[in-house]
Amino acid sequence: MSKDDKILKEFTSKEYEHGWSVDFDVDQAPKGLNEDIVKLISKKKNEPKWLLDWRLEAFSNFKKIKEPNWSNLKIPKIDYQDISYYSAPKKKKMLKSMDEVDPELIKTFEKLGISLQEQKRLSGVAVDAVIDSVSIGTTFKDKLSELGIIFCSFSEAVNEHPDLIRKHLGKVVPTKDNYFACLNSAVFSDGSFCYIPKGVRCPMELSTYFRINASNTGQFERTLIVADEGSYVSYLEGCTAPMRDENQLHAAVVEIHAEKDAEVKYSTVQNWYPGDKNGKGGIYNFVTKRGICNGNNSKISWTQVETGSAITWKYPSCILKGDNSVGEFYSVAVTNNYQQADTGTKMIHIGKNTRSKIISKGISAGHSHNSYRGHVKVMRRANNSRNFSQCDSLLLGNKCGAHTFPYIDIENKSSMVEHEATTSKIGEDQIFYCLQRGIDEENAIALIVNGYAKEVLKQLPMEFSVEAQKLLSLTLEGSVG
Amino acid sequence: MLEIKNLHASIDNTKILNGLDLSVNAGEVHAIMGPNGSGKSTLASVIAGREDYDVTDGEINFQGNELSDIGPDERAREGIFLAFQYPVEIPGVSTTNFMKTAVNQIRESKGEKPLDAVEFLKLMKEKMKLVNIKQELLSRSINEGFSGGEKKRNEIFQMAMLNPKLSILDETDSGLDIDALKIVSKGVNALKSKENATVVVTHYQRLLEYIVPDFVHVLMDGKIVKSGDKNLALELEEKGYDWIKVKN
Amino acid sequence: MIDTVDLRKSISIEDDNIIKDIKSKSIDKLKLSYKKYKEEYKYTPLLRNIEKKFGSFNSSKNIKKVDSYKDLISTNDKYYIVTLNGTFIENLSKIPNGIDIKNLKDLSKNEQNIFIHSYSKIDDSIDDIFSSINSILHSNCLTFRIKKSTILKEKISIINIVDSSKPTYFRKCFIIDKNSEVSFSEEFINITKDGNFSNSVNEIYMDENAVLNYFSTQNINKNYHYNSINVFQKRNSTSNFHTYSFSGSIIRNNLNIKLLDKSCFANMYGFYAIKNGSHIDNHTSVDHLDENSISNEHYKGIVDNGSNGVFNGKIFVRQKAQKTNAFQSNNNILLSDNAKVNTKPQLEIWADDVKCSHGCTVGQLDDDALFYLMSRGISRKDAISLLLSAFSTDITEKIEDKEIREEYQLMILKELEGLNYE
């Protein structure tokens, strides 16, 4: 047996850390998808009529369009009637503060390393915790509201800031956008809403933490971020789910509006349960994320570290409408065992002097498949636009695949677009160099992979960056010889 | 310390070492000289445990342990250090981070507690002086965009950090100008002690003016064909390797 | 969509059972290839254009007196092969020794068997509907056999004449035996300025150590052209493709290379300079199936007013193909705001010990360089064509034969003169 095989055989996969589940009293809708369910969800949330109509419109679009089949993914048939579209920890009344949250829930989040008790938090991150599609509480609300910043659950925003929601909801990702976005628009149960007023620089990181807990449910949350003129916000998103043998569907939508001179930085560390080492179970992560740089000189920057999920299908995108606006996409996607990822971005240059940058690092191990899919489009009037894309793939082992599908469509002669891509494996000489210094193989690979992904990791806020590095090493543990 | 007996090694079924014997004791400096292709670098790699090479016969003993079943990382932890002829680039990994990982893993294997950031920095500062290497260089990706001299200095810096028992310098003089050569040699000499040993692998005598060997061995066709003291190196420089070939 | 009943009818007149069989298999593939049309022709609406213009895919059987085409043959060529609307015109052709060129139907049973083994086996009809249609509707496959250890230094020109108001089909099958070396250049000459559609499919088998140089030039005004070249390489063989495109209502080039064995080389070089509503779409794929092969691809293009340049390059590296080196690059210059470039360089890798890279750029002429040249007294127009021809040299310098290289460089200079840069 060769050394490679030996190490593969010795491979005892690090147990998925967040694979436990907690029993709370839940309020769960019956399985199935139809107009009544859509109405039921809307009713449960006490929604205004316009929102129900909006949901129903999305649902009727959903029925008309087909599941996308262009990705490089093998997606098992999903029975949309076998999913429960609403599940919420039961609560008796509207909560006024975090102190009233079920202690069991608070414990759940502490177990995840997320403290919802403000006094315990040192790092100054405000958290909106979403469990099984429903927001259970938001920290630092008062402090933020002093600055006029709204950061609350989506349902709360619908009731308290209906004009803001009505003005922005569905404007970047419309109700007929794509299959999974339609589904989300019809059945989303909660999520986060964030509004940064004119000229305000949000003093702390805002964060949403998602957790799927119940079985046989899908998670369909909706995030809406509006950055008014001259404002700045950095937003983080993290997620975990219990280990279950069945596949669970997560179809989220994130919409971002950046007005004139505003900047939004959106970071994701995606660690949904990836399934076991034989590919059983795991989350189907079909997410639509899109931002529009509406005003001049605005900027949206996406950073993602994707290590979890059985299947990932997501393309955080930027519509660069304002002149001089900037879009960025930094991504590390790691797949191991039987995971599949088809991820990338779209940069649509509409305004003049718009700039975009794409840095994508794919790492495949085991039997996994990892695809980068990107679209850079420069419209006719987008004079002097620039795009630079760098897409690198690293293969660990010879049973995995790495694929690159960049679409580049240019209709403006004064623009410059550059795309580079490489595929390689970890150099044996690099590994030997590390070994010779006394570092063992596991650590050598972790070191090299983290170095390879550094350009992206350094975009993350400090505390997330450390977590992401650990996550990369864990995901790849034991995967190479 | 190091005892090599009848060592045979090959790569891709090509025999490179054909029954090599070598014995190195603590406190000694040995020079291995030989023409291109004689097997010098192979010897260095085989001692360090590079898996591309097959050891087909013979044995290597290091401090009484036979090495054949021991991986390169464990050998390093036992105290074998190889200064590479062509140090490898690892994008995104700084020398500082690299050394911290190595130092602490070696400490861990000995049951010592890992150095914290402050202790590590102190150690690093101390060793940096030895080879005149700047902090800025150590925060950059390892060897990436380094000049030839910087790469070799970085190797000696790592040697100082890891404090090995046996250091093998593989063509450390190649690509160095005279000033860089002096700095590197100064570092190596400062690290010499009664407890450790150094094996210098080189093509030219030049390096040996600065790192003076106790023994000089001539390697040809995968065997040591002649051994002597430092004067052998001078003689070789004057007469060329053909001189030995003819004599044999 | 396509009228398959009509197509089935066309097979019924076929008297040879083997060919009948091949053709009906192609009809079965139609459905599959049609499915892929949407993605593969995302930027190139060829099907719609052809259906609108011709109504039917059927070709005409009428052939004029062949002597009237004599003047079309350039006297510079030493050896040439002439076809008219897909039919081989032997008495206008001049063929060197060492190569057999015959219609499949005219081959002896023995010879036929060799070709049947390969003919219609590696074309891209599963992936491309136009190749499927070619397989069904071409009337006669022209076979080329380069015998073992034949070294032909002199280039052989293939001149295809298109003179029909209906679609025309060209079909060729090449077998290049062991240790042979041969060079072809192929072009299509349209008798009318617009309105023709030629559909050409070539299959090329290269045995061990074979070397092939293949040039194709496309300058067909307002006509439509589909061109599919499918190559299949055995151990140690080397192929060099050079594709130059200058005008055409829609030109679609498919170049598909399968490197079946160890240690193959494939080089693909392309250059396009288009203006006035021309549309050129280069689709290439290299499939590395075994170890140690090298593929290089470099396409460069200049796109001027109203024109559209499309590039799609696929590199596949299969699990067995360790130690593969594959490189791909596509660079474009846009000269006008109503010009478009759509490029999609794609990599699909299943082996880990490989070196693959691709890159592409879309940009414009370097204004600083332009100013520099003009400051030395060179006129703006000359400076532009100087810079543009410099842009093309990366591609032309890959032509090893000096005479051929100069021929192409001259051709490019002439074409560049007609380009504008605002």
PDB file of C-alpha atoms in Angstrom, chain A residues 11 13-20 74 76 211-212 239-250 269-285 305-312 333-341 363 365 367-369 471-472 474-477:
ATOM      1  CA  PHE A  11      -8.384   9.098   7.400  1.00  0.00           C
ATOM      2  CA  SER A  13     -12.661  12.363   9.406  1.00  0.00           C
ATOM      3  CA  LYS A  14     -12.863  15.022  12.016  1.00  0.00           C
ATOM      4  CA  GLU A  15     -16.416  14.869  13.224  1.00  0.00           C
ATOM      5  CA  TYR A  16     -18.461  17.825  12.089  1.00  0.00           C
ATOM      6  CA  GLU A  17     -18.286  19.970  15.180  1.00  0.00           C
ATOM      7  CA  HIS A  18     -21.763  21.400  15.075  1.00  0.00           C
ATOM      8  CA  GLY A  19     -23.635  18.205  14.323  1.00  0.00           C
ATOM      9  CA  TRP A  20     -25.831  18.082  17.413  1.00  0.00           C
ATOM     10  CA  LYS A  74     -25.430  16.439  -9.880  1.00  0.00           C
ATOM     11  CA  PRO A  76     -30.707  14.524  -6.741  1.00  0.00           C
ATOM     12  CA  ARG A 211     -28.793  27.548  12.430  1.00  0.00           C
ATOM     13  CA  ILE A 212     -31.010  24.833  11.023  1.00  0.00           C
ATOM     14  CA  CYS A 239     -24.137  29.072   9.666  1.00  0.00           C
ATOM     15  CA  THR A 240     -24.274  25.505  10.956  1.00  0.00           C
ATOM     16  CA  ALA A 241     -26.722  22.619  10.988  1.00  0.00           C
ATOM     17  CA  PRO A 242     -27.122  19.284  12.806  1.00  0.00           C
ATOM     18  CA  MET A 243     -25.898  16.077  11.236  1.00  0.00           C
ATOM     19  CA  ARG A 244     -28.851  14.317   9.686  1.00  0.00           C
ATOM     20  CA  ASP A 245     -29.024  11.528   7.175  1.00  0.00           C
ATOM     21  CA  GLU A 246     -31.524  13.345   5.043  1.00  0.00           C
ATOM     22  CA  ASN A 247     -30.640  16.273   2.838  1.00  0.00           C
ATOM     23  CA  GLN A 248     -32.013  19.614   3.886  1.00  0.00           C
ATOM     24  CA  LEU A 249     -32.689  22.524   1.625  1.00  0.00           C
ATOM     25  CA  HIS A 250     -31.434  26.003   2.291  1.00  0.00           C
ATOM     26  CA  VAL A 269     -18.220  31.717   6.513  1.00  0.00           C
ATOM     27  CA  GLN A 270     -20.415  28.907   5.313  1.00  0.00           C
ATOM     28  CA  ASN A 271     -20.182  25.770   7.375  1.00  0.00           C
ATOM     29  CA  TRP A 272     -23.478  23.958   6.841  1.00  0.00           C
ATOM     30  CA  TYR A 273     -23.314  20.255   7.508  1.00  0.00           C
ATOM     31  CA  PRO A 274     -21.567  18.757   4.452  1.00  0.00           C
ATOM     32  CA  GLY A 275     -22.823  15.193   4.791  1.00  0.00           C
ATOM     33  CA  ASP A 276     -20.764  12.273   6.016  1.00  0.00           C
ATOM     34  CA  LYS A 277     -17.673  10.910   4.315  1.00  0.00           C
ATOM     35  CA  ASN A 278     -19.759   8.697   2.060  1.00  0.00           C
ATOM     36  CA  GLY A 279     -21.841  11.618   0.889  1.00  0.00           C
ATOM     37  CA  LYS A 280     -24.892  10.821   2.959  1.00  0.00           C
ATOM     38  CA  GLY A 281     -26.923  13.749   4.202  1.00  0.00           C
ATOM     39  CA  GLY A 282     -25.873  17.358   4.174  1.00  0.00           C
ATOM     40  CA  ILE A 283     -27.376  20.686   3.258  1.00  0.00           C
ATOM     41  CA  TYR A 284     -28.297  21.738  -0.254  1.00  0.00           C
ATOM     42  CA  ASN A 285     -27.222  25.331  -0.247  1.00  0.00           C
ATOM     43  CA  VAL A 305     -15.278  30.994   2.750  1.00  0.00           C
ATOM     44  CA  GLU A 306     -17.284  27.989   1.682  1.00  0.00           C
ATOM     45  CA  THR A 307     -16.422  24.781   3.466  1.00  0.00           C
ATOM     46  CA  GLY A 308     -19.764  23.185   4.253  1.00  0.00           C
ATOM     47  CA  SER A 309     -22.894  21.935   2.456  1.00  0.00           C
ATOM     48  CA  ALA A 310     -23.328  18.800   0.371  1.00  0.00           C
ATOM     49  CA  ILE A 311     -24.099  20.968  -2.650  1.00  0.00           C
ATOM     50  CA  THR A 312     -23.394  24.645  -3.001  1.00  0.00           C
ATOM     51  CA  ALA A 333     -14.322  27.156  -1.679  1.00  0.00           C
ATOM     52  CA  VAL A 334     -13.164  23.865  -0.220  1.00  0.00           C
ATOM     53  CA  THR A 335     -14.797  20.588  -1.064  1.00  0.00           C
ATOM     54  CA  ASN A 336     -13.934  17.181   0.351  1.00  0.00           C
ATOM     55  CA  ASN A 337     -15.446  13.678   0.280  1.00  0.00           C
ATOM     56  CA  TYR A 338     -18.535  13.856  -1.978  1.00  0.00           C
ATOM     57  CA  GLN A 339     -19.237  17.567  -1.692  1.00  0.00           C
ATOM     58  CA  GLN A 340     -20.060  19.563  -4.803  1.00  0.00           C
ATOM     59  CA  ALA A 341     -19.705  23.271  -5.249  1.00  0.00           C
ATOM     60  CA  ILE A 363      -9.607  23.512  -3.334  1.00  0.00           C
ATOM     61  CA  ALA A 365     -10.153  16.843  -2.227  1.00  0.00           C
ATOM     62  CA  HIS A 367     -14.275  12.623  -4.524  1.00  0.00           C
ATOM     63  CA  SER A 368     -15.515  16.166  -4.607  1.00  0.00           C
ATOM     64  CA  HIS A 369     -16.143  18.528  -7.489  1.00  0.00           C
ATOM     65  CA  LEU A 471     -12.137  25.543   9.262  1.00  0.00           C
ATOM     66  CA  LEU A 472     -10.018  25.114   6.129  1.00  0.00           C
ATOM     67  CA  LEU A 474     -10.447  20.822   9.488  1.00  0.00           C
ATOM     68  CA  THR A 475     -12.284  20.371   6.210  1.00  0.00           C
ATOM     69  CA  LEU A 476      -9.177  18.984   4.580  1.00  0.00           C
ATOM     70  CA  GLU A 477      -7.978  16.920   7.494  1.00  0.00           C
TER      71      GLU A 477
END
